[in-house]
Coordinates of N, CA and C and ligand atoms in Angstrom, one line a residue:
X28 N 3.2 -64.4 -15.1 CA 4.7 -65.1 -15.5 C 5.5 -66.3 -14.4
X29 N 5.4 -67.0 -14.5 CA 6.5 -67.7 -12.8 C 7.7 -67.9 -12.9
X30 N 8.1 -67.7 -14.3 CA 9.7 -67.9 -14.4 C 10.2 -67.0 -13.7
X31 N 11.1 -67.4 -12.4 CA 11.7 -66.1 -11.5 C 13.0 -66.3 -11.3
X32 N 14.1 -67.1 -12.6 CA 15.0 -67.5 -12.5 C 15.5 -67.7 -13.7
X33 N 17.6 -67.8 -13.8 CA 17.4 -69.5 -14.9 C 18.2 -69.7 -13.6
X34 N 17.8 -70.7 -13.5 CA 18.3 -71.3 -12.6 C 20.0 -72.0 -12.5
X35 N 19.4 -73.0 -13.9 CA 21.1 -72.9 -14.3 C 20.9 -73.2 -16.1
X36 N 23.0 -74.0 -15.9 CA 23.3 -73.7 -17.6 C 23.7 -75.3 -17.1
X37 N 23.6 -76.4 -17.7 CA 23.7 -77.6 -17.5 C 24.7 -78.1 -18.7
X38 N 26.0 -78.8 -18.3 CA 26.8 -79.1 -18.8 C 27.3 -81.1 -19.6
X39 N 27.3 -80.9 -20.4 CA 27.4 -83.0 -20.1 C 28.8 -82.8 -20.1
X40 N 29.6 -84.0 -19.5 CA 30.8 -84.4 -18.6 C 31.1 -85.7 -19.0
X41 N 31.8 -86.7 -19.2 CA 32.1 -88.2 -19.0 C 33.1 -88.2 -17.9
X42 N 33.7 -86.9 -17.4 CA 34.2 -87.2 -15.9 C 33.6 -85.3 -15.0
X43 N 33.4 -85.5 -13.8 CA 33.6 -84.6 -13.2 C 34.1 -83.7 -12.9
X44 N 35.4 -84.5 -12.5 CA 36.8 -83.6 -12.3 C 36.8 -83.3 -13.4
X45 N 36.7 -83.9 -14.5 CA 37.3 -83.6 -15.7 C 36.7 -82.0 -16.3
X46 N 35.3 -82.5 -16.2 CA 34.7 -81.3 -16.8 C 34.6 -80.1 -15.8
X47 N 35.1 -80.5 -14.8 CA 34.9 -79.2 -13.3 C 36.3 -78.0 -13.1
X48 N 37.3 -79.0 -14.3 CA 38.5 -78.2 -14.0 C 38.4 -76.4 -14.7
X49 N 37.7 -75.9 -16.1 CA 37.3 -74.6 -15.9 C 37.0 -73.9 -14.8
X50 N 35.9 -73.9 -14.5 CA 35.3 -73.5 -13.2 C 35.8 -73.7 -12.4
X51 N 36.7 -74.4 -11.7 CA 37.5 -74.1 -10.6 C 38.5 -73.1 -11.2
X52 N 39.2 -73.0 -12.2 CA 39.8 -72.2 -12.8 C 39.6 -70.3 -12.5
X53 N 37.9 -70.5 -12.6 CA 37.6 -69.2 -12.2 C 37.4 -68.8 -11.1
X54 N 37.7 -70.2 -10.0 CA 36.5 -69.9 -9.1 C 36.1 -69.6 -8.6
X55 N 35.3 -70.6 -9.5 CA 33.5 -71.3 -8.7 C 33.8 -72.4 -8.0
X56 N 32.9 -72.4 -6.6 CA 32.9 -73.8 -6.3 C 31.6 -74.5 -6.2
X57 N 32.0 -75.7 -5.6 CA 30.5 -76.2 -5.7 C 29.8 -76.4 -4.6
X58 N 28.3 -75.8 -4.6 CA 27.2 -75.6 -4.2 C 27.1 -76.6 -3.3
X59 N 27.1 -77.8 -3.0 CA 28.4 -79.3 -2.4 C 28.1 -79.7 -2.2
X60 N 28.6 -81.0 -1.6 CA 28.6 -82.1 -2.2 C 27.9 -83.4 -3.6
X61 N 28.8 -84.3 -3.9 CA 28.1 -83.9 -5.7 C 26.9 -84.9 -5.0
X62 N 25.6 -85.0 -6.1 CA 24.8 -85.7 -6.2 C 24.4 -86.6 -6.9
X63 N 23.8 -88.0 -6.7 CA 23.1 -89.0 -7.6 C 22.2 -88.6 -7.9
X64 N 21.4 -88.5 -9.4 CA 19.9 -88.3 -9.3 C 19.7 -89.7 -10.1
X65 N 19.5 -90.7 -9.3 CA 19.2 -92.1 -10.4 C 18.5 -91.9 -11.1
X66 N 16.8 -91.0 -10.9 CA 16.1 -90.8 -12.0 C 16.6 -90.7 -13.2
X67 N 17.2 -89.9 -13.3 CA 18.6 -89.6 -14.4 C 19.1 -90.5 -15.3
X68 N 20.3 -91.3 -14.2 CA 20.9 -91.7 -14.3 C 22.4 -90.6 -14.7
X69 N 22.1 -89.9 -13.5 CA 23.7 -89.0 -14.1 C 24.3 -88.5 -12.3
X70 N 25.4 -88.5 -12.0 CA 26.0 -87.4 -11.0 C 25.7 -86.4 -11.5
X71 N 26.0 -85.1 -10.5 CA 25.3 -83.5 -10.5 C 26.9 -83.3 -9.7
X72 N 27.3 -82.2 -10.0 CA 28.1 -81.3 -9.4 C 27.6 -79.7 -9.9
X73 N 27.2 -78.7 -8.4 CA 27.1 -77.8 -9.3 C 27.4 -76.4 -8.7
X74 N 28.2 -75.6 -9.6 CA 28.6 -74.9 -9.2 C 28.3 -73.4 -9.1
X75 N 28.3 -72.4 -8.0 CA 27.7 -71.5 -7.9 C 28.1 -70.2 -8.1
X76 N 26.7 -69.6 -9.5 CA 27.8 -68.6 -9.9 C 26.7 -67.1 -10.1
X77 N 26.7 -66.3 -8.8 CA 26.2 -65.7 -8.2 C 24.5 -66.3 -7.9
X78 N 23.1 -66.1 -8.8 CA 22.0 -66.9 -8.4 C 21.7 -67.9 -8.8
X79 N 22.7 -67.9 -9.9 CA 22.0 -69.5 -11.0 C 23.7 -70.5 -10.5
X80 N 23.7 -71.7 -11.1 CA 24.2 -72.5 -10.9 C 25.1 -72.9 -12.4
X81 N 26.6 -73.5 -12.2 CA 26.2 -74.3 -13.7 C 26.0 -75.8 -13.0
X82 N 25.7 -76.1 -13.5 CA 25.0 -77.5 -13.4 C 25.8 -79.6 -14.3
X83 N 26.5 -79.5 -13.9 CA 27.9 -80.9 -14.6 C 27.7 -81.9 -14.1
X84 N 27.5 -82.4 -15.6 CA 26.5 -84.2 -15.4 C 26.9 -84.4 -16.0
X85 N 27.4 -86.0 -15.4 CA 28.3 -87.4 -15.6 C 27.4 -88.4 -15.5
X86 N 27.5 -89.4 -17.2 CA 26.3 -90.3 -16.6 C 26.7 -91.4 -15.6
X87 N 26.1 -92.6 -14.8 CA 26.2 -93.1 -14.1 C 25.4 -94.7 -14.8
X88 N 25.4 -94.6 -16.0 CA 24.8 -95.6 -16.3 C 24.6 -95.7 -18.0
X89 N 24.6 -96.7 -18.5 CA 24.7 -96.3 -19.9 C 23.2 -96.0 -20.6
X90 N 22.1 -96.4 -20.1 CA 21.0 -95.7 -20.7 C 20.7 -94.4 -19.8
X91 N 21.5 -93.8 -19.7 CA 21.4 -92.0 -19.4 C 21.1 -91.5 -20.1
X92 N 19.8 -90.7 -20.0 CA 20.8 -89.5 -21.6 C 21.8 -88.9 -21.7
X93 N 22.4 -88.2 -20.4 CA 24.0 -87.8 -20.8 C 24.9 -88.6 -21.1
X94 N 24.9 -90.4 -21.0 CA 25.9 -90.7 -22.2 C 25.4 -91.1 -23.2
X95 N 23.8 -91.0 -23.7 CA 23.5 -90.6 -25.3 C 23.8 -89.4 -25.9
X96 N 23.6 -88.6 -24.7 CA 24.0 -87.4 -25.6 C 25.7 -87.4 -25.8
X97 N 26.5 -87.1 -24.9 CA 28.0 -87.7 -25.2 C 28.8 -88.7 -26.5
X98 N 27.6 -89.8 -26.1 CA 28.0 -90.4 -27.9 C 27.5 -89.9 -28.8
X99 N 27.2 -89.5 -29.2 CA 26.4 -88.2 -29.9 C 27.0 -87.3 -30.3
X100 N 27.4 -86.1 -28.8 CA 27.5 -85.0 -29.3 C 29.0 -84.6 -29.2
X101 N 29.4 -85.2 -27.9 CA 30.8 -85.0 -26.7 C 30.6 -84.3 -25.6
X102 N 31.0 -84.1 -25.0 CA 31.0 -83.2 -23.9 C 30.6 -81.4 -24.3
X103 N 29.7 -81.3 -23.1 CA 29.3 -79.7 -23.7 C 27.8 -79.0 -22.9
X104 N 27.6 -77.9 -23.7 CA 25.9 -77.8 -23.5 C 25.4 -78.4 -23.4
X105 N 24.6 -78.5 -22.4 CA 23.2 -79.7 -22.8 C 21.6 -79.4 -22.6
X106 N 21.5 -78.2 -21.6 CA 20.2 -77.6 -21.7 C 20.3 -76.2 -20.5
X107 N 19.1 -75.6 -20.8 CA 19.0 -74.6 -19.6 C 17.8 -74.8 -19.1
X108 N 17.6 -74.1 -17.7 CA 16.8 -74.1 -16.7 C 16.1 -73.3 -15.9
X109 N 15.2 -73.1 -16.0 CA 14.2 -72.0 -15.7 C 13.3 -72.4 -14.2
X110 N 13.4 -71.7 -13.3 CA 12.7 -72.1 -12.0 C 11.6 -71.3 -12.1
X111 N 10.3 -71.7 -11.6 CA 9.0 -71.1 -11.8 C 8.3 -71.6 -10.7
X112 N 7.4 -71.1 -9.8 CA 7.1 -70.9 -9.2 C 5.9 -72.0 -8.7
X113 N 5.1 -72.7 -9.8 CA 4.2 -73.5 -9.7 C 4.2 -74.6 -11.3
X114 N 5.2 -75.8 -11.0 CA 5.4 -76.4 -12.5 C 4.3 -77.0 -13.0
X115 N 3.2 -77.4 -12.0 CA 2.2 -78.1 -13.2 C 1.4 -76.5 -13.4
X116 N 1.2 -76.0 -12.8 CA 0.6 -74.6 -13.8 C 1.1 -74.0 -14.5
X117 N 2.1 -73.8 -15.2 CA 3.1 -73.3 -16.2 C 3.1 -74.5 -17.0
X118 N 3.4 -76.0 -16.9 CA 3.5 -77.0 -17.5 C 1.6 -77.2 -18.7
X119 N 0.6 -76.7 -17.4 CA -1.1 -76.3 -17.9 C -0.6 -75.5 -19.0
X120 N 0.3 -73.8 -19.1 CA 0.0 -72.8 -19.7 C 0.6 -73.0 -21.0
X121 N 2.1 -73.9 -20.7 CA 2.4 -74.0 -21.7 C 2.6 -74.8 -23.0
X122 N 1.7 -76.2 -22.0 CA 1.0 -77.0 -23.2 C -0.3 -76.8 -24.2
X123 N -1.5 -75.9 -23.3 CA -2.1 -75.1 -23.8 C -1.9 -74.5 -24.4
X124 N -0.5 -73.7 -24.8 CA -0.2 -72.9 -25.9 C 1.1 -73.9 -27.1
X125 N 0.8 -75.3 -26.7 CA 1.8 -75.9 -28.1 C 2.9 -76.8 -27.4
X126 N 3.3 -75.8 -26.6 CA 4.5 -77.0 -26.1 C 4.7 -78.4 -25.8
X127 N 5.7 -79.0 -25.8 CA 5.9 -80.6 -25.8 C 6.3 -80.8 -25.2
X128 N 6.2 -81.5 -24.3 CA 7.2 -82.5 -23.2 C 7.7 -83.1 -23.1
X129 N 8.4 -83.9 -22.1 CA 9.1 -85.1 -22.4 C 8.3 -86.2 -22.0
X130 N 7.9 -85.8 -20.9 CA 6.8 -87.1 -20.2 C 5.7 -85.7 -19.9
X131 N 4.6 -86.7 -19.3 CA 3.5 -85.8 -18.7 C 3.4 -85.5 -17.2
X132 N 4.4 -86.0 -16.6 CA 4.5 -85.7 -15.3 C 5.8 -85.2 -14.7
X133 N 6.4 -84.9 -13.6 CA 7.4 -84.2 -12.4 C 8.0 -84.9 -12.8
X134 N 9.6 -84.9 -13.3 CA 10.3 -86.1 -12.1 C 11.3 -85.6 -11.6
X135 N 11.7 -86.5 -9.6 CA 12.7 -85.7 -9.3 C 14.1 -85.1 -10.0
X136 N 14.7 -83.8 -9.6 CA 15.7 -83.3 -9.6 C 16.7 -83.1 -8.7
X137 N 17.9 -82.6 -9.0 CA 18.7 -82.5 -7.8 C 18.2 -81.7 -6.8
X138 N 19.0 -81.8 -5.6 CA 18.8 -81.1 -4.4 C 17.0 -80.9 -4.3
X139 N 16.2 -82.4 -4.7 CA 14.8 -82.1 -3.7 C 14.2 -81.5 -5.0
X140 N 14.3 -81.1 -5.7 CA 13.8 -80.2 -6.7 C 12.4 -81.1 -7.5
X141 N 11.5 -80.6 -8.0 CA 10.8 -81.2 -9.4 C 11.0 -80.6 -10.3
X142 N 11.2 -81.5 -12.1 CA 11.7 -80.8 -13.3 C 10.9 -81.4 -14.4
X143 N 10.7 -80.5 -15.1 CA 10.2 -81.1 -16.6 C 10.9 -81.1 -18.0
X144 N 11.3 -81.7 -18.5 CA 11.9 -81.2 -19.4 C 10.9 -80.9 -21.1
X145 N 10.9 -79.7 -21.5 CA 10.5 -79.6 -23.1 C 11.1 -80.0 -24.7
X146 N 11.0 -80.6 -25.4 CA 11.1 -81.6 -26.4 C 12.2 -80.1 -26.8
X147 N 14.1 -80.5 -27.4 CA 14.7 -79.3 -28.1 C 14.3 -79.0 -29.2
X148 N 13.4 -79.6 -29.9 CA 12.3 -79.0 -31.3 C 12.0 -78.1 -30.8
X149 N 11.1 -78.3 -29.7 CA 10.3 -76.6 -29.4 C 10.7 -75.5 -28.4
X150 N 12.4 -76.0 -28.7 CA 13.4 -74.6 -27.4 C 13.4 -74.4 -28.8
X151 N 13.7 -74.4 -30.1 CA 14.6 -74.2 -31.1 C 15.4 -74.7 -31.0
X152 N 15.9 -75.7 -30.7 CA 17.2 -76.3 -30.7 C 17.8 -76.6 -29.9
X153 N 17.0 -75.8 -28.4 CA 17.6 -75.6 -26.7 C 16.8 -76.5 -26.2
X154 N 17.4 -78.0 -25.5 CA 16.7 -78.1 -24.6 C 16.7 -77.7 -23.7
X155 N 15.2 -77.5 -22.8 CA 14.9 -76.5 -21.8 C 14.3 -77.4 -20.7
X156 N 14.5 -77.4 -19.6 CA 13.8 -77.6 -18.4 C 13.0 -76.6 -17.3
X157 N 12.4 -77.3 -16.9 CA 11.9 -76.5 -16.0 C 11.8 -77.1 -14.3
X158 N 12.4 -75.9 -13.5 CA 12.6 -76.6 -12.3 C 11.6 -76.1 -10.6
X159 N 11.4 -76.1 -10.1 CA 10.6 -75.8 -8.8 C 11.2 -76.0 -7.9
X160 N 11.6 -75.4 -6.8 CA 12.6 -75.9 -5.5 C 11.1 -75.7 -4.5
X161 N 12.0 -76.7 -3.6 CA 11.1 -76.9 -2.2 C 10.8 -75.3 -1.5
X162 N 9.1 -75.9 -1.1 CA 8.3 -74.3 -0.7 C 10.1 -73.5 -0.1
X163 N 10.1 -73.3 0.2 CA 10.7 -72.2 1.3 C 12.6 -72.8 1.2
X164 N 12.4 -73.1 0.3 CA 14.3 -73.4 -0.3 C 15.2 -72.2 0.2
X165 N 16.3 -72.9 1.1 CA 17.0 -71.8 1.4 C 18.5 -71.5 0.7
X166 N 19.1 -70.6 1.0 CA 20.6 -70.3 0.4 C 19.9 -69.0 -0.2
X167 N 21.4 -68.9 -0.7 CA 21.4 -66.9 -0.6 C 20.1 -66.8 -2.4
X168 N 20.6 -68.3 -3.1 CA 19.2 -68.8 -4.8 C 19.0 -68.9 -4.5
X169 N 18.9 -68.9 -3.2 CA 17.5 -70.4 -2.8 C 17.6 -72.0 -3.3
X170 N 19.2 -72.3 -3.7 CA 19.4 -73.3 -4.0 C 19.4 -74.4 -2.8
Ligands
LIG1 C1 19.7 -84.4 -11.9 C2 18.8 -84.2 -12.6 C3 19.0 -82.9 -13.8 C4 18.1 -81.2 -12.8 O1 18.5 -80.3 -13.8 O2 17.9 -81.5 -11.6 C5 19.4 -82.3 -15.3 O3 19.2 -82.0 -15.9 S1 19.2 -84.3 -15.6 C6 19.5 -84.1 -17.1 C7 19.8 -85.3 -17.9 N1 18.0 -86.0 -18.5 C8 17.4 -85.2 -19.5 O4 18.4 -84.7 -20.5 C9 16.0 -85.8 -20.0 C10 15.8 -85.0 -21.5 N2 15.8 -85.2 -22.1 C11 15.7 -86.6 -22.8 O5 14.8 -87.4 -22.7 C12 16.8 -87.0 -24.0 O6 18.1 -86.6 -23.9 C13 16.2 -86.7 -25.7 C14 14.9 -86.6 -25.8 C15 16.4 -84.8 -25.1 C16 17.2 -86.7 -26.3 O7 17.1 -88.0 -26.8 P1 17.7 -88.5 -27.8 O8 18.9 -88.1 -27.7 O9 17.3 -90.3 -27.8 O10 16.8 -88.1 -28.8 P2 17.6 -87.9 -30.1 O11 19.4 -88.1 -30.2 O12 16.8 -88.7 -31.0 O13 17.3 -86.3 -29.6 C17 16.4 -85.5 -30.9 C18 16.3 -84.8 -31.4 O14 16.8 -83.6 -30.0 C19 18.1 -82.9 -30.4 N3 18.9 -83.6 -29.4 C20 19.2 -84.0 -28.3 N4 19.8 -83.6 -27.2 C21 19.8 -82.6 -27.6 C22 19.9 -81.7 -26.5 N5 20.2 -81.5 -25.0 N6 20.4 -80.1 -26.9 C23 19.8 -80.2 -28.1 N7 19.0 -80.8 -29.1 C24 19.0 -82.0 -28.4 C25 18.8 -84.4 -31.4 O15 20.2 -83.9 -31.6 C26 17.9 -85.1 -32.3 O16 17.6 -83.9 -33.2 P3 17.5 -83.8 -34.7 O17 17.6 -82.8 -35.6 O18 16.6 -85.0 -35.1 O19 19.1 -84.6 -35.2
CO2 CO1 18.9 -79.8 -15.2

Protein backbone atom coordinates (compact mmCIF):
# COMPACT_ATOMS: atom_id res chain seq x y z
CA UNK A 1 0.00 0.00 0.00
CA UNK A 2 1.66 3.25 -1.02
CA UNK A 3 -0.94 5.87 0.02
CA UNK A 4 0.81 7.61 2.90
CA UNK A 5 -1.27 10.72 3.59
CA UNK A 6 -4.43 12.65 2.73
CA UNK A 7 -2.30 15.16 0.82
CA UNK A 8 -5.03 17.78 0.35
CA UNK A 9 -8.69 18.60 0.07
CA UNK A 10 -9.36 20.92 -2.88
CA UNK A 11 -11.95 23.67 -2.98
CA UNK A 12 -13.02 25.47 -6.18
CA UNK A 13 -13.51 29.22 -5.90
CA UNK A 14 -13.93 32.04 -8.43
CA UNK A 15 -11.51 34.19 -6.42
CA UNK A 16 -8.71 33.12 -4.03
CA UNK A 17 -9.20 36.03 -1.61
CA UNK A 18 -12.94 35.42 -1.44
CA UNK A 19 -12.42 31.68 -1.00
CA UNK A 20 -9.77 32.20 1.70
CA UNK A 21 -12.08 33.97 4.14
CA UNK A 22 -13.31 30.92 6.13
CA UNK A 23 -9.82 29.41 6.36
CA UNK A 24 -8.24 32.68 7.48
CA UNK A 25 -11.04 33.02 10.03
CA UNK A 26 -10.04 29.59 11.36
CA UNK A 27 -6.53 31.00 11.87
CA UNK A 28 -5.01 28.91 9.06
CA UNK A 29 -2.13 30.37 7.05
CA UNK A 30 -1.00 29.72 3.48
CA UNK A 31 1.95 27.38 3.09
CA UNK A 32 3.61 29.87 0.74
CA UNK A 33 2.88 32.34 -2.07
CA UNK A 34 0.03 31.62 -4.49
CA UNK A 35 1.13 29.49 -7.42
CA UNK A 36 -0.10 29.33 -11.01
CA UNK A 37 -0.19 25.88 -12.56
CA UNK A 38 -0.69 26.55 -16.26
CA UNK A 39 -1.12 22.85 -17.10
CA UNK A 40 -4.32 22.87 -15.07
CA UNK A 41 -5.36 26.48 -15.78
CA UNK A 42 -5.47 27.29 -12.07
CA UNK A 43 -4.07 29.58 -9.43
CA UNK A 44 -3.54 27.79 -6.13
CA UNK A 45 -3.39 28.90 -2.49
CA UNK A 46 -2.63 26.09 -0.05
CA UNK A 47 -3.51 26.42 3.65
CA UNK A 48 -1.63 24.13 6.04
CA UNK A 49 -3.83 22.08 8.37
CA UNK A 50 -1.46 19.92 10.42
CA UNK A 51 -0.06 17.27 8.08
CA UNK A 52 -2.45 18.10 5.21
CA UNK A 53 -3.57 21.06 3.11
CA UNK A 54 -6.68 22.87 1.99
CA UNK A 55 -5.97 23.56 -1.70
CA UNK A 56 -7.94 26.58 -2.92
CA UNK A 57 -8.22 26.61 -6.71
CA UNK A 58 -9.30 29.54 -8.89
CA UNK A 59 -9.46 29.34 -12.72
CA UNK A 60 -7.02 31.45 -14.77
CA UNK A 61 -8.50 30.42 -18.14
CA UNK A 62 -12.07 29.77 -19.31
CA UNK A 63 -11.05 26.26 -20.43
CA UNK A 64 -9.77 25.36 -16.95
CA UNK A 65 -11.51 22.35 -15.35
CA UNK A 66 -12.19 24.65 -12.39
CA UNK A 67 -14.00 27.16 -14.63
CA UNK A 68 -16.18 24.31 -15.93
CA UNK A 69 -16.84 23.05 -12.43
CA UNK A 70 -17.81 26.51 -11.15
CA UNK A 71 -20.15 27.03 -14.09
CA UNK A 72 -21.93 23.73 -13.50
CA UNK A 73 -21.75 23.33 -9.73
CA UNK A 74 -20.64 26.61 -8.19
CA UNK A 75 -17.88 27.02 -5.56
CA UNK A 76 -17.12 24.29 -3.03
CA UNK A 77 -15.52 20.89 -2.58
CA UNK A 78 -13.72 19.81 -5.75
CA UNK A 79 -11.52 16.78 -5.03
CA UNK A 80 -9.57 14.80 -2.48
CA UNK A 81 -5.89 13.98 -3.01
CA UNK A 82 -3.76 11.10 -1.68
CA UNK A 83 0.01 11.12 -1.43
CA UNK A 84 1.71 8.08 -2.91
CA UNK A 85 5.38 7.14 -2.93
CA UNK A 86 5.50 5.73 -6.50
CA UNK A 87 2.89 7.24 -8.83
CA UNK A 88 3.53 5.00 -11.82
CA UNK A 89 3.39 1.86 -9.70
CA UNK A 90 0.15 2.99 -8.03
CA UNK A 91 -1.40 3.87 -11.41
CA UNK A 92 -0.46 0.46 -12.82
CA UNK A 93 -1.80 -1.34 -9.73
CA UNK A 94 -5.08 0.56 -9.77
CA UNK A 95 -5.51 0.24 -13.55
CA UNK A 96 -5.05 -3.51 -13.24
CA UNK A 97 -7.91 -3.46 -10.71
CA UNK A 98 -10.18 -1.58 -13.15
CA UNK A 99 -9.60 2.02 -12.06
CA UNK A 100 -10.24 4.75 -14.67
CA UNK A 101 -7.61 7.49 -14.89
CA UNK A 102 -8.40 10.74 -16.71
CA UNK A 103 -5.08 10.65 -18.55
CA UNK A 104 -2.53 7.93 -19.32
CA UNK A 105 0.39 9.80 -17.82
CA UNK A 106 0.95 12.04 -14.78
CA UNK A 107 0.67 15.86 -15.10
CA UNK A 108 2.53 18.60 -13.29
CA UNK A 109 0.87 19.60 -10.02
CA UNK A 110 1.48 22.22 -7.32
CA UNK A 111 4.94 22.69 -5.77
CA UNK A 112 6.80 20.47 -8.22
CA UNK A 113 4.55 17.49 -7.62
CA UNK A 114 3.32 15.01 -10.23
CA UNK A 115 -0.38 14.19 -10.16
CA UNK A 116 -2.91 11.84 -11.73
CA UNK A 117 -6.70 12.07 -11.52
CA UNK A 118 -9.20 9.22 -11.30
CA UNK A 119 -12.60 9.60 -12.89
CA UNK A 120 -15.29 10.73 -10.43
CA UNK A 121 -17.48 7.82 -11.52
CA UNK A 122 -14.76 5.41 -10.35
CA UNK A 123 -14.45 7.46 -7.16
CA UNK A 124 -18.10 6.81 -6.29
CA UNK A 125 -18.93 10.44 -7.03
CA UNK A 126 -15.70 12.02 -5.77
CA UNK A 127 -12.93 13.26 -8.03
CA UNK A 128 -9.77 11.69 -6.59
CA UNK A 129 -6.16 12.65 -7.23
CA UNK A 130 -2.88 10.84 -6.57
CA UNK A 131 0.08 13.07 -5.72
CA UNK A 132 3.77 12.17 -5.79
CA UNK A 133 6.07 14.66 -4.09
CA UNK A 134 9.63 15.21 -5.34
CA UNK A 135 12.03 12.91 -3.51
CA UNK A 136 13.09 14.37 -0.18
CA UNK A 137 10.37 17.04 -0.13
CA UNK A 138 10.90 19.16 2.98
CA UNK A 139 8.58 20.76 5.52
CA UNK A 140 6.70 19.35 8.48
CA UNK A 141 4.20 17.69 6.23
CA UNK A 142 6.73 17.11 3.51
CA UNK A 143 4.91 19.80 1.54
C1 LIG B 1 -2.55 22.80 -9.30
C2 LIG B 1 -2.80 21.39 -9.53
C3 LIG B 1 -3.62 20.89 -8.40
C4 LIG B 1 -2.80 19.87 -7.61
O1 LIG B 1 -3.37 19.16 -6.79
O2 LIG B 1 -1.56 19.88 -7.79
C5 LIG B 1 -4.95 20.36 -8.84
O3 LIG B 1 -5.58 19.61 -8.16
S1 LIG B 1 -5.54 20.94 -10.35
C6 LIG B 1 -7.32 20.61 -10.26
C7 LIG B 1 -7.99 20.95 -11.57
N1 LIG B 1 -7.76 19.90 -12.54
C8 LIG B 1 -8.64 18.88 -12.67
O4 LIG B 1 -9.66 18.80 -12.03
C9 LIG B 1 -8.24 17.83 -13.70
C10 LIG B 1 -9.19 16.64 -13.66
N2 LIG B 1 -10.56 17.05 -13.97
C11 LIG B 1 -11.10 16.80 -15.21
O5 LIG B 1 -10.49 16.26 -16.11
C12 LIG B 1 -12.55 17.23 -15.40
O6 LIG B 1 -12.86 18.26 -14.48
C13 LIG B 1 -13.56 16.05 -15.21
C14 LIG B 1 -13.30 14.98 -16.26
C15 LIG B 1 -13.49 15.47 -13.81
C16 LIG B 1 -14.96 16.60 -15.39
O7 LIG B 1 -14.97 17.21 -16.65
P1 LIG B 1 -16.34 17.85 -17.19
O8 LIG B 1 -16.94 18.67 -16.11
O9 LIG B 1 -16.09 18.48 -18.50
O10 LIG B 1 -17.18 16.57 -17.46
P2 LIG B 1 -18.65 16.35 -17.07
O11 LIG B 1 -19.32 17.63 -16.66
O12 LIG B 1 -19.23 15.55 -18.18
O13 LIG B 1 -18.50 15.46 -15.75
C17 LIG B 1 -18.54 14.07 -15.88
C18 LIG B 1 -19.23 13.57 -14.64
O14 LIG B 1 -18.36 13.84 -13.53
C19 LIG B 1 -19.04 14.71 -12.62
N3 LIG B 1 -18.02 15.61 -12.10
C20 LIG B 1 -17.34 16.57 -12.76
N4 LIG B 1 -16.44 17.16 -11.93
C21 LIG B 1 -16.59 16.56 -10.73
C22 LIG B 1 -15.98 16.73 -9.44
N5 LIG B 1 -15.01 17.65 -9.24
N6 LIG B 1 -16.37 15.94 -8.41
C23 LIG B 1 -17.34 15.00 -8.61
N7 LIG B 1 -17.99 14.77 -9.79
C24 LIG B 1 -17.60 15.56 -10.82
C25 LIG B 1 -20.10 15.43 -13.40
O15 LIG B 1 -21.13 15.83 -12.53
C26 LIG B 1 -20.53 14.33 -14.35
O16 LIG B 1 -21.34 13.44 -13.67
P3 LIG B 1 -22.83 13.18 -14.21
O17 LIG B 1 -23.44 12.22 -13.23
O18 LIG B 1 -22.66 12.61 -15.60
O19 LIG B 1 -23.46 14.56 -14.21
CO1 LIG C 1 -5.29 18.83 -6.22
